[in-house]
CSV table of N, CA, C and O in Angstrom, one decimal:
chain,number,residue,atom,x,y,z
A,1,MET,N,100.0,97.1,63.6
A,1,MET,CA,101.0,96.9,64.6
A,1,MET,C,101.4,98.2,65.2
A,1,MET,O,101.7,99.1,64.5
A,2,SER,N,101.5,98.2,66.5
A,2,SER,CA,101.9,99.5,67.2
A,2,SER,C,103.3,99.4,67.7
A,2,SER,O,103.8,98.3,68.0
A,3,ILE,N,103.9,100.5,67.8
A,3,ILE,CA,105.3,100.6,68.4
A,3,ILE,C,105.2,101.3,69.7
A,3,ILE,O,104.6,102.4,69.8
A,4,ARG,N,105.8,100.7,70.7
A,4,ARG,CA,105.9,101.4,72.0
A,4,ARG,C,107.3,101.8,72.3
A,4,ARG,O,108.2,101.0,72.1
A,5,VAL,N,107.5,103.0,72.7
A,5,VAL,CA,108.8,103.5,73.1
A,5,VAL,C,108.8,103.6,74.6
A,5,VAL,O,108.0,104.3,75.2
A,6,LEU,N,109.7,102.8,75.2
A,6,LEU,CA,109.8,102.8,76.7
A,6,LEU,C,111.0,103.6,77.1
A,6,LEU,O,112.0,103.7,76.4
A,7,ASN,N,110.9,104.1,78.3
A,7,ASN,CA,112.0,104.7,79.0
A,7,ASN,C,113.1,103.6,79.1
A,7,ASN,O,112.9,102.5,79.4
A,8,GLN,N,114.3,104.0,78.7
A,8,GLN,CA,115.4,103.0,78.8
A,8,GLN,C,115.7,102.4,80.2
A,8,GLN,O,116.1,101.3,80.3
A,9,ASN,N,115.3,103.2,81.2
A,9,ASN,CA,115.5,102.7,82.6
A,9,ASN,C,114.3,102.0,83.1
A,9,ASN,O,114.3,101.6,84.2
A,10,ALA,N,113.2,101.8,82.3
A,10,ALA,CA,112.0,101.2,82.7
A,10,ALA,C,112.2,99.7,82.9
A,10,ALA,O,112.9,99.1,82.1
A,11,GLU,N,111.6,99.2,83.9
A,11,GLU,CA,111.6,97.7,84.1
A,11,GLU,C,110.4,97.1,83.5
A,11,GLU,O,109.3,97.5,83.7
A,12,VAL,N,110.6,96.1,82.7
A,12,VAL,CA,109.5,95.4,82.0
A,12,VAL,C,109.3,94.0,82.7
A,12,VAL,O,110.2,93.2,82.8
A,13,LEU,N,108.0,93.8,83.1
A,13,LEU,CA,107.7,92.5,83.8
A,13,LEU,C,106.7,91.8,83.0
A,13,LEU,O,105.8,92.4,82.4
A,14,ASN,N,106.6,90.5,83.1
A,14,ASN,CA,105.5,89.7,82.5
A,14,ASN,C,104.3,89.8,83.4
A,14,ASN,O,104.4,90.4,84.5
A,15,LYS,N,103.2,89.3,83.0
A,15,LYS,CA,101.9,89.5,83.7
A,15,LYS,C,102.0,89.0,85.1
A,15,LYS,O,101.6,89.7,86.0
A,16,SER,N,102.4,87.8,85.3
A,16,SER,CA,102.4,87.2,86.6
A,16,SER,C,103.4,87.9,87.6
A,16,SER,O,103.1,88.1,88.8
A,17,ALA,N,104.5,88.3,87.1
A,17,ALA,CA,105.5,89.0,87.9
A,17,ALA,C,105.0,90.4,88.4
A,17,ALA,O,105.1,90.8,89.5
A,18,ALA,N,104.3,91.1,87.5
A,18,ALA,CA,103.7,92.4,87.8
A,18,ALA,C,102.6,92.2,88.8
A,18,ALA,O,102.4,93.0,89.8
A,19,LEU,N,101.8,91.1,88.7
A,19,LEU,CA,100.7,90.8,89.6
A,19,LEU,C,101.2,90.6,91.0
A,19,LEU,O,100.8,91.2,92.0
A,20,TYR,N,102.3,89.8,91.1
A,20,TYR,CA,102.9,89.5,92.4
A,20,TYR,C,103.6,90.7,93.0
A,20,TYR,O,103.6,90.9,94.2
A,21,MET,N,104.1,91.6,92.2
A,21,MET,CA,104.8,92.8,92.6
A,21,MET,C,103.7,93.7,93.3
A,21,MET,O,103.9,94.3,94.3
A,22,ASN,N,102.6,93.8,92.6
A,22,ASN,CA,101.5,94.6,93.2
A,22,ASN,C,100.9,94.0,94.5
A,22,ASN,O,100.6,94.8,95.4
A,23,ILE,N,100.8,92.7,94.5
A,23,ILE,CA,100.3,92.1,95.8
A,23,ILE,C,101.3,92.3,96.9
A,23,ILE,O,100.9,92.7,98.0
A,24,ASN,N,102.6,92.2,96.6
A,24,ASN,CA,103.6,92.4,97.6
A,24,ASN,C,103.7,93.9,98.1
A,24,ASN,O,103.9,94.1,99.3
A,25,ALA,N,103.5,94.8,97.2
A,25,ALA,CA,103.4,96.2,97.6
A,25,ALA,C,102.3,96.5,98.5
A,25,ALA,O,102.4,97.2,99.5
A,26,THR,N,101.1,95.8,98.2
A,26,THR,CA,99.9,96.0,99.1
A,26,THR,C,100.2,95.4,100.4
A,26,THR,O,99.9,96.0,101.4
A,27,LYS,N,100.8,94.2,100.5
A,27,LYS,CA,101.1,93.6,101.7
A,27,LYS,C,102.1,94.4,102.6
A,27,LYS,O,102.0,94.5,103.8
A,28,GLY,N,103.1,95.1,101.9
A,28,GLY,CA,104.0,95.9,102.6
A,28,GLY,C,103.4,97.1,103.2
A,28,GLY,O,103.7,97.5,104.3
A,29,LEU,N,102.4,97.7,102.5
A,29,LEU,CA,101.7,98.9,103.0
A,29,LEU,C,100.8,98.4,104.2
A,29,LEU,O,100.7,99.1,105.2
A,30,GLN,N,100.2,97.3,104.1
A,30,GLN,CA,99.4,96.7,105.2
A,30,GLN,C,100.3,96.5,106.4
A,30,GLN,O,99.9,96.8,107.5
A,31,ASP,N,101.5,95.9,106.2
A,31,ASP,CA,102.4,95.7,107.3
A,31,ASP,C,102.8,96.9,108.1
A,31,ASP,O,102.9,96.9,109.3
A,32,VAL,N,103.0,98.0,107.3
A,32,VAL,CA,103.4,99.3,108.0
A,32,VAL,C,102.2,99.8,108.9
A,32,VAL,O,102.4,100.3,110.0
A,33,LEU,N,101.0,99.7,108.4
A,33,LEU,CA,99.8,100.3,109.1
A,33,LEU,C,99.2,99.3,110.1
A,33,LEU,O,98.4,99.8,110.9
A,34,LYS,N,99.5,98.0,110.0
A,34,LYS,CA,98.8,97.0,110.8
A,34,LYS,C,99.0,97.3,112.3
A,34,LYS,O,98.1,97.2,113.1
A,35,SER,N,100.2,97.8,112.7
A,35,SER,CA,100.4,98.0,114.1
A,35,SER,C,99.8,99.3,114.6
A,35,SER,O,99.9,99.6,115.8
A,36,ASN,N,99.2,100.1,113.8
A,36,ASN,CA,98.6,101.4,114.2
A,36,ASN,C,97.2,101.2,114.7
A,36,ASN,O,96.6,102.1,115.3
A,37,LEU,N,96.5,100.1,114.3
A,37,LEU,CA,95.1,99.9,114.5
A,37,LEU,C,94.7,99.8,116.0
A,37,LEU,O,95.4,99.1,116.7
A,38,GLY,N,93.7,100.5,116.4
A,38,GLY,CA,93.1,100.3,117.7
A,38,GLY,C,93.8,101.2,118.8
A,38,GLY,O,94.8,101.9,118.5
A,39,PRO,N,93.2,101.1,120.0
A,39,PRO,CA,93.7,102.0,121.1
A,39,PRO,C,95.2,101.6,121.5
A,39,PRO,O,95.9,102.4,122.1
A,40,LYS,N,95.6,100.4,121.3
A,40,LYS,CA,96.9,100.0,121.7
A,40,LYS,C,97.9,100.0,120.5
A,40,LYS,O,98.9,99.4,120.5
A,41,GLY,N,97.5,100.7,119.4
A,41,GLY,CA,98.4,100.8,118.3
A,41,GLY,C,99.6,101.6,118.6
A,41,GLY,O,99.7,102.4,119.5
A,42,THR,N,100.7,101.2,117.9
A,42,THR,CA,102.0,101.9,118.2
A,42,THR,C,102.1,103.2,117.4
A,42,THR,O,101.5,103.4,116.4
A,43,ILE,N,102.9,104.1,118.0
A,43,ILE,CA,103.2,105.4,117.4
A,43,ILE,C,104.4,105.2,116.5
A,43,ILE,O,105.4,104.6,116.8
A,44,LYS,N,104.3,105.8,115.3
A,44,LYS,CA,105.4,105.8,114.3
A,44,LYS,C,106.1,107.2,114.4
A,44,LYS,O,105.5,108.2,114.6
A,45,MET,N,107.4,107.1,114.1
A,45,MET,CA,108.2,108.3,114.0
A,45,MET,C,108.5,108.6,112.6
A,45,MET,O,109.1,107.7,111.9
A,46,LEU,N,108.1,109.7,112.0
A,46,LEU,CA,108.4,110.1,110.7
A,46,LEU,C,109.5,111.2,110.7
A,46,LEU,O,109.4,112.2,111.4
A,47,VAL,N,110.6,111.0,109.9
A,47,VAL,CA,111.6,111.9,109.8
A,47,VAL,C,111.6,112.5,108.4
A,47,VAL,O,111.8,111.8,107.4
A,48,GLY,N,111.4,113.8,108.3
A,48,GLY,CA,111.4,114.5,107.0
A,48,GLY,C,112.8,114.7,106.5
A,48,GLY,O,113.8,114.5,107.1
A,49,GLY,N,112.8,115.1,105.2
A,49,GLY,CA,114.1,115.4,104.6
A,49,GLY,C,114.9,116.5,105.2
A,49,GLY,O,116.2,116.4,105.2
A,50,ALA,N,114.3,117.4,105.9
A,50,ALA,CA,115.0,118.5,106.6
A,50,ALA,C,115.3,118.1,108.0
A,50,ALA,O,115.8,119.0,108.8
A,51,GLY,N,115.0,116.9,108.4
A,51,GLY,CA,115.3,116.5,109.8
A,51,GLY,C,114.1,116.7,110.7
A,51,GLY,O,114.3,116.4,111.9
A,52,ASP,N,113.0,117.2,110.3
A,52,ASP,CA,111.9,117.4,111.2
A,52,ASP,C,111.2,116.1,111.5
A,52,ASP,O,111.2,115.2,110.7
A,53,ILE,N,110.8,116.0,112.8
A,53,ILE,CA,110.3,114.7,113.3
A,53,ILE,C,108.8,114.8,113.6
A,53,ILE,O,108.4,115.8,114.2
A,54,LYS,N,108.0,113.8,113.2
A,54,LYS,CA,106.6,113.8,113.6
A,54,LYS,C,106.4,112.4,114.2
A,54,LYS,O,106.8,111.4,113.8
A,55,LEU,N,105.6,112.5,115.3
A,55,LEU,CA,105.2,111.2,116.0
A,55,LEU,C,103.7,111.1,115.8
A,55,LEU,O,102.9,112.0,116.1
A,56,THR,N,103.2,110.0,115.2
A,56,THR,CA,101.8,109.8,115.0
A,56,THR,C,101.4,108.4,114.9
A,56,THR,O,102.3,107.5,114.6
A,57,LYS,N,100.2,108.1,115.1
A,57,LYS,CA,99.6,106.8,114.8
A,57,LYS,C,98.4,106.9,113.9
A,57,LYS,O,97.7,106.0,113.7
A,58,ASP,N,98.2,108.1,113.4
A,58,ASP,CA,97.1,108.4,112.5
A,58,ASP,C,97.5,107.9,111.1
A,58,ASP,O,98.5,108.3,110.5
A,59,GLY,N,96.7,106.9,110.6
A,59,GLY,CA,97.0,106.4,109.3
A,59,GLY,C,97.0,107.4,108.2
A,59,GLY,O,97.7,107.3,107.2
A,60,ASN,N,96.1,108.4,108.3
A,60,ASN,CA,96.0,109.4,107.2
A,60,ASN,C,97.3,110.2,107.2
A,60,ASN,O,97.8,110.4,106.1
A,61,THR,N,97.8,110.6,108.3
A,61,THR,CA,99.1,111.3,108.3
A,61,THR,C,100.2,110.5,107.8
A,61,THR,O,101.0,111.0,107.0
A,62,LEU,N,100.3,109.2,108.2
A,62,LEU,CA,101.3,108.3,107.7
A,62,LEU,C,101.3,108.2,106.1
A,62,LEU,O,102.3,108.3,105.5
A,63,LEU,N,100.1,108.0,105.6
A,63,LEU,CA,100.0,107.8,104.2
A,63,LEU,C,100.3,109.1,103.4
A,63,LEU,O,100.8,109.0,102.3
A,64,LYS,N,100.0,110.2,103.9
A,64,LYS,CA,100.3,111.5,103.3
A,64,LYS,C,101.8,111.8,103.3
A,64,LYS,O,102.3,112.4,102.4
A,65,GLU,N,102.4,111.4,104.4
A,65,GLU,CA,103.9,111.7,104.5
A,65,GLU,C,104.8,110.6,103.9
A,65,GLU,O,105.9,111.0,103.6
A,66,MET,N,104.3,109.4,103.7
A,66,MET,CA,105.2,108.4,103.1
A,66,MET,C,105.5,108.6,101.7
A,66,MET,O,104.6,109.2,101.0
A,67,GLN,N,106.6,108.3,101.2
A,67,GLN,CA,107.0,108.4,99.8
A,67,GLN,C,106.8,107.0,99.2
A,67,GLN,O,107.8,106.2,99.2
A,68,ILE,N,105.7,106.8,98.7
A,68,ILE,CA,105.3,105.5,98.1
A,68,ILE,C,105.7,105.5,96.6
A,68,ILE,O,105.3,106.4,95.9
A,69,GLN,N,106.3,104.4,96.2
A,69,GLN,CA,106.8,104.4,94.8
A,69,GLN,C,105.9,103.5,93.9
A,69,GLN,O,105.7,103.8,92.7
A,70,ASN,N,105.3,102.4,94.4
A,70,ASN,CA,104.5,101.5,93.6
A,70,ASN,C,103.2,102.1,93.3
A,70,ASN,O,102.5,102.6,94.1
A,71,PRO,N,102.8,102.1,92.0
A,71,PRO,CA,101.5,102.7,91.6
A,71,PRO,C,100.3,102.1,92.2
A,71,PRO,O,99.4,102.8,92.6
A,72,THR,N,100.3,100.8,92.5
A,72,THR,CA,99.2,100.2,93.2
A,72,THR,C,99.1,100.6,94.6
A,72,THR,O,98.0,100.9,95.1
A,73,ALA,N,100.2,100.7,95.3
A,73,ALA,CA,100.2,101.2,96.7
A,73,ALA,C,99.8,102.6,96.8
A,73,ALA,O,99.1,103.0,97.7
A,74,ILE,N,100.2,103.4,95.8
A,74,ILE,CA,99.8,104.8,95.7
A,74,ILE,C,98.3,104.9,95.6
A,74,ILE,O,97.6,105.7,96.3
A,75,MET,N,97.7,104.1,94.7
A,75,MET,CA,96.2,104.1,94.5
A,75,MET,C,95.5,103.7,95.8
A,75,MET,O,94.5,104.3,96.2
A,76,ILE,N,96.1,102.7,96.5
A,76,ILE,CA,95.5,102.3,97.8
A,76,ILE,C,95.6,103.4,98.8
A,76,ILE,O,94.6,103.7,99.6
A,77,ALA,N,96.7,104.1,98.9
A,77,ALA,CA,96.9,105.2,99.8
A,77,ALA,C,95.9,106.3,99.5
A,77,ALA,O,95.3,106.9,100.4
A,78,ARG,N,95.7,106.6,98.2
A,78,ARG,CA,94.7,107.7,97.9
A,78,ARG,C,93.3,107.2,98.2
A,78,ARG,O,92.5,108.1,98.7
A,79,THR,N,93.0,106.0,98.1
A,79,THR,CA,91.7,105.5,98.4
A,79,THR,C,91.4,105.6,99.9
A,79,THR,O,90.4,106.1,100.4
A,80,ALA,N,92.4,105.3,100.7
A,80,ALA,CA,92.3,105.4,102.2
A,80,ALA,C,92.2,106.8,102.6
A,80,ALA,O,91.4,107.1,103.5
A,81,VAL,N,93.0,107.7,102.0
A,81,VAL,CA,92.9,109.1,102.4
A,81,VAL,C,91.5,109.7,102.0
A,81,VAL,O,90.9,110.5,102.7
A,82,ALA,N,91.0,109.3,100.8
A,82,ALA,CA,89.6,109.7,100.4
A,82,ALA,C,88.6,109.2,101.5
A,82,ALA,O,87.7,110.0,101.8
A,83,GLN,N,88.8,108.0,102.0
A,83,GLN,CA,87.9,107.5,103.0
A,83,GLN,C,87.9,108.4,104.2
A,83,GLN,O,86.9,108.7,104.8
A,84,ASP,N,89.1,108.8,104.6
A,84,ASP,CA,89.2,109.7,105.8
A,84,ASP,C,88.6,111.1,105.5
A,84,ASP,O,88.0,111.7,106.4
A,85,ASP,N,88.8,111.6,104.3
A,85,ASP,CA,88.3,112.9,103.9
A,85,ASP,C,86.7,112.9,104.0
A,85,ASP,O,86.1,113.9,104.4
A,86,ILE,N,86.1,111.8,103.5
A,86,ILE,CA,84.7,111.7,103.5
A,86,ILE,C,84.1,111.4,104.8
A,86,ILE,O,83.1,112.1,105.2
A,87,SER,N,84.6,110.5,105.5
A,87,SER,CA,84.0,110.0,106.8
A,87,SER,C,84.7,110.5,108.1
A,87,SER,O,84.2,110.4,109.2
A,88,GLY,N,86.0,110.9,107.9
A,88,GLY,CA,86.7,111.4,109.1
A,88,GLY,C,87.4,110.2,109.8
A,88,GLY,O,88.1,110.5,110.8
A,89,ASP,N,87.4,109.0,109.3
A,89,ASP,CA,88.0,107.9,109.9
A,89,ASP,C,88.1,106.7,109.0
A,89,ASP,O,87.5,106.8,107.9
A,90,GLY,N,88.8,105.7,109.3
A,90,GLY,CA,88.8,104.5,108.5
A,90,GLY,C,90.0,104.3,107.6
A,90,GLY,O,90.1,103.4,106.8
A,91,THR,N,91.0,105.2,107.7
A,91,THR,CA,92.2,105.1,106.8
A,91,THR,C,92.9,103.8,107.0
A,91,THR,O,93.1,103.1,106.0
A,92,THR,N,93.3,103.5,108.2
A,92,THR,CA,94.0,102.3,108.5
A,92,THR,C,93.2,101.0,108.2
A,92,THR,O,93.7,100.1,107.6
A,93,SER,N,91.9,101.1,108.5
A,93,SER,CA,91.0,99.9,108.3
A,93,SER,C,90.9,99.7,106.8
A,93,SER,O,90.9,98.5,106.3
A,94,THR,N,90.9,100.7,106.0
A,94,THR,CA,90.7,100.6,104.5
A,94,THR,C,92.0,99.9,104.0
A,94,THR,O,91.9,99.0,103.2
A,95,VAL,N,93.2,100.3,104.4
A,95,VAL,CA,94.4,99.7,103.9
A,95,VAL,C,94.5,98.2,104.4
A,95,VAL,O,94.8,97.4,103.6
A,96,LEU,N,94.1,97.9,105.6
A,96,LEU,CA,94.1,96.6,106.1
A,96,LEU,C,93.1,95.7,105.3
A,96,LEU,O,93.4,94.5,105.0
A,97,PHE,N,91.9,96.2,105.0
A,97,PHE,CA,90.9,95.5,104.3
A,97,PHE,C,91.4,95.2,102.9
A,97,PHE,O,91.3,94.0,102.4
A,98,ILE,N,92.0,96.1,102.2
A,98,ILE,CA,92.5,95.9,100.8
A,98,ILE,C,93.6,94.9,100.9
A,98,ILE,O,93.7,94.1,100.0
A,99,GLY,N,94.5,95.1,101.9
A,99,GLY,CA,95.6,94.1,102.0
A,99,GLY,C,95.1,92.7,102.2
A,99,GLY,O,95.7,91.8,101.6
A,100,GLU,N,94.1,92.5,103.0
A,100,GLU,CA,93.5,91.1,103.1
A,100,GLU,C,92.9,90.6,101.9
A,100,GLU,O,93.0,89.4,101.5
A,101,LEU,N,92.2,91.5,101.1
A,101,LEU,CA,91.7,91.1,99.9
A,101,LEU,C,92.7,90.6,98.9
A,101,LEU,O,92.6,89.6,98.2
A,102,MET,N,93.8,91.4,98.9
A,102,MET,CA,95.0,91.0,98.0
A,102,MET,C,95.6,89.7,98.5
A,102,MET,O,96.0,88.9,97.6
A,103,LYS,N,95.7,89.4,99.8
A,103,LYS,CA,96.2,88.2,100.3
A,103,LYS,C,95.4,87.0,99.8
A,103,LYS,O,95.8,86.0,99.4
A,104,GLN,N,94.0,87.2,99.9
A,104,GLN,CA,93.1,86.1,99.5
A,104,GLN,C,93.2,85.9,98.0
A,104,GLN,O,93.1,84.8,97.5
A,105,SER,N,93.3,87.0,97.2
A,105,SER,CA,93.5,86.8,95.8
A,105,SER,C,94.7,86.1,95.4
A,105,SER,O,94.7,85.2,94.5
A,106,GLU,N,95.8,86.3,96.2
A,106,GLU,CA,97.0,85.6,95.9
A,106,GLU,C,96.8,84.1,96.2
A,106,GLU,O,97.4,83.2,95.5
A,107,ARG,N,96.1,83.7,97.2
A,107,ARG,CA,95.8,82.3,97.5
A,107,ARG,C,95.1,81.7,96.4
A,107,ARG,O,95.4,80.6,96.0
A,108,TYR,N,94.1,82.3,95.8
A,108,TYR,CA,93.3,81.8,94.7
A,108,TYR,C,94.1,81.7,93.4
A,108,TYR,O,94.0,80.8,92.6
A,109,ILE,N,95.0,82.7,93.2
A,109,ILE,CA,95.9,82.7,92.0
A,109,ILE,C,96.8,81.5,92.1
A,109,ILE,O,97.1,80.8,91.1
A,110,ASP,N,97.4,81.2,93.3
A,110,ASP,CA,98.3,80.1,93.5
A,110,ASP,C,97.7,78.8,93.3
A,110,ASP,O,98.4,77.8,93.0
A,111,GLU,N,96.4,78.7,93.5
A,111,GLU,CA,95.7,77.4,93.3
A,111,GLU,C,95.6,77.0,91.9
A,111,GLU,O,95.5,75.8,91.6
A,112,ASP,N,95.7,77.9,91.0
A,112,ASP,CA,95.6,77.6,89.5
A,112,ASP,C,96.8,76.9,89.0
A,112,ASP,O,97.8,76.7,89.3
């Protein structure tokens, strides 16, 4: 028998609640970047802690500047940034693709 010591402020979820939290975090990240895709994509305004303002529609810049808290969303952001580092493009498309995969997985999970 093993003993686990958790941070007193840690939130403990059961398996299905954690799964849906990760799916919702992915969908949230997808919703932020969805409007950036393509030539008619919208420009986002990022305001830094010091009040500096950046205007961009580059998914790579957005993902690097966002303060993401959910571990799954962080992993997706790192994957998309790695895609951009290797090929020079595809950050937004990567996030949208992963988001759609998660939406489909939610559909199949709900069927059970």
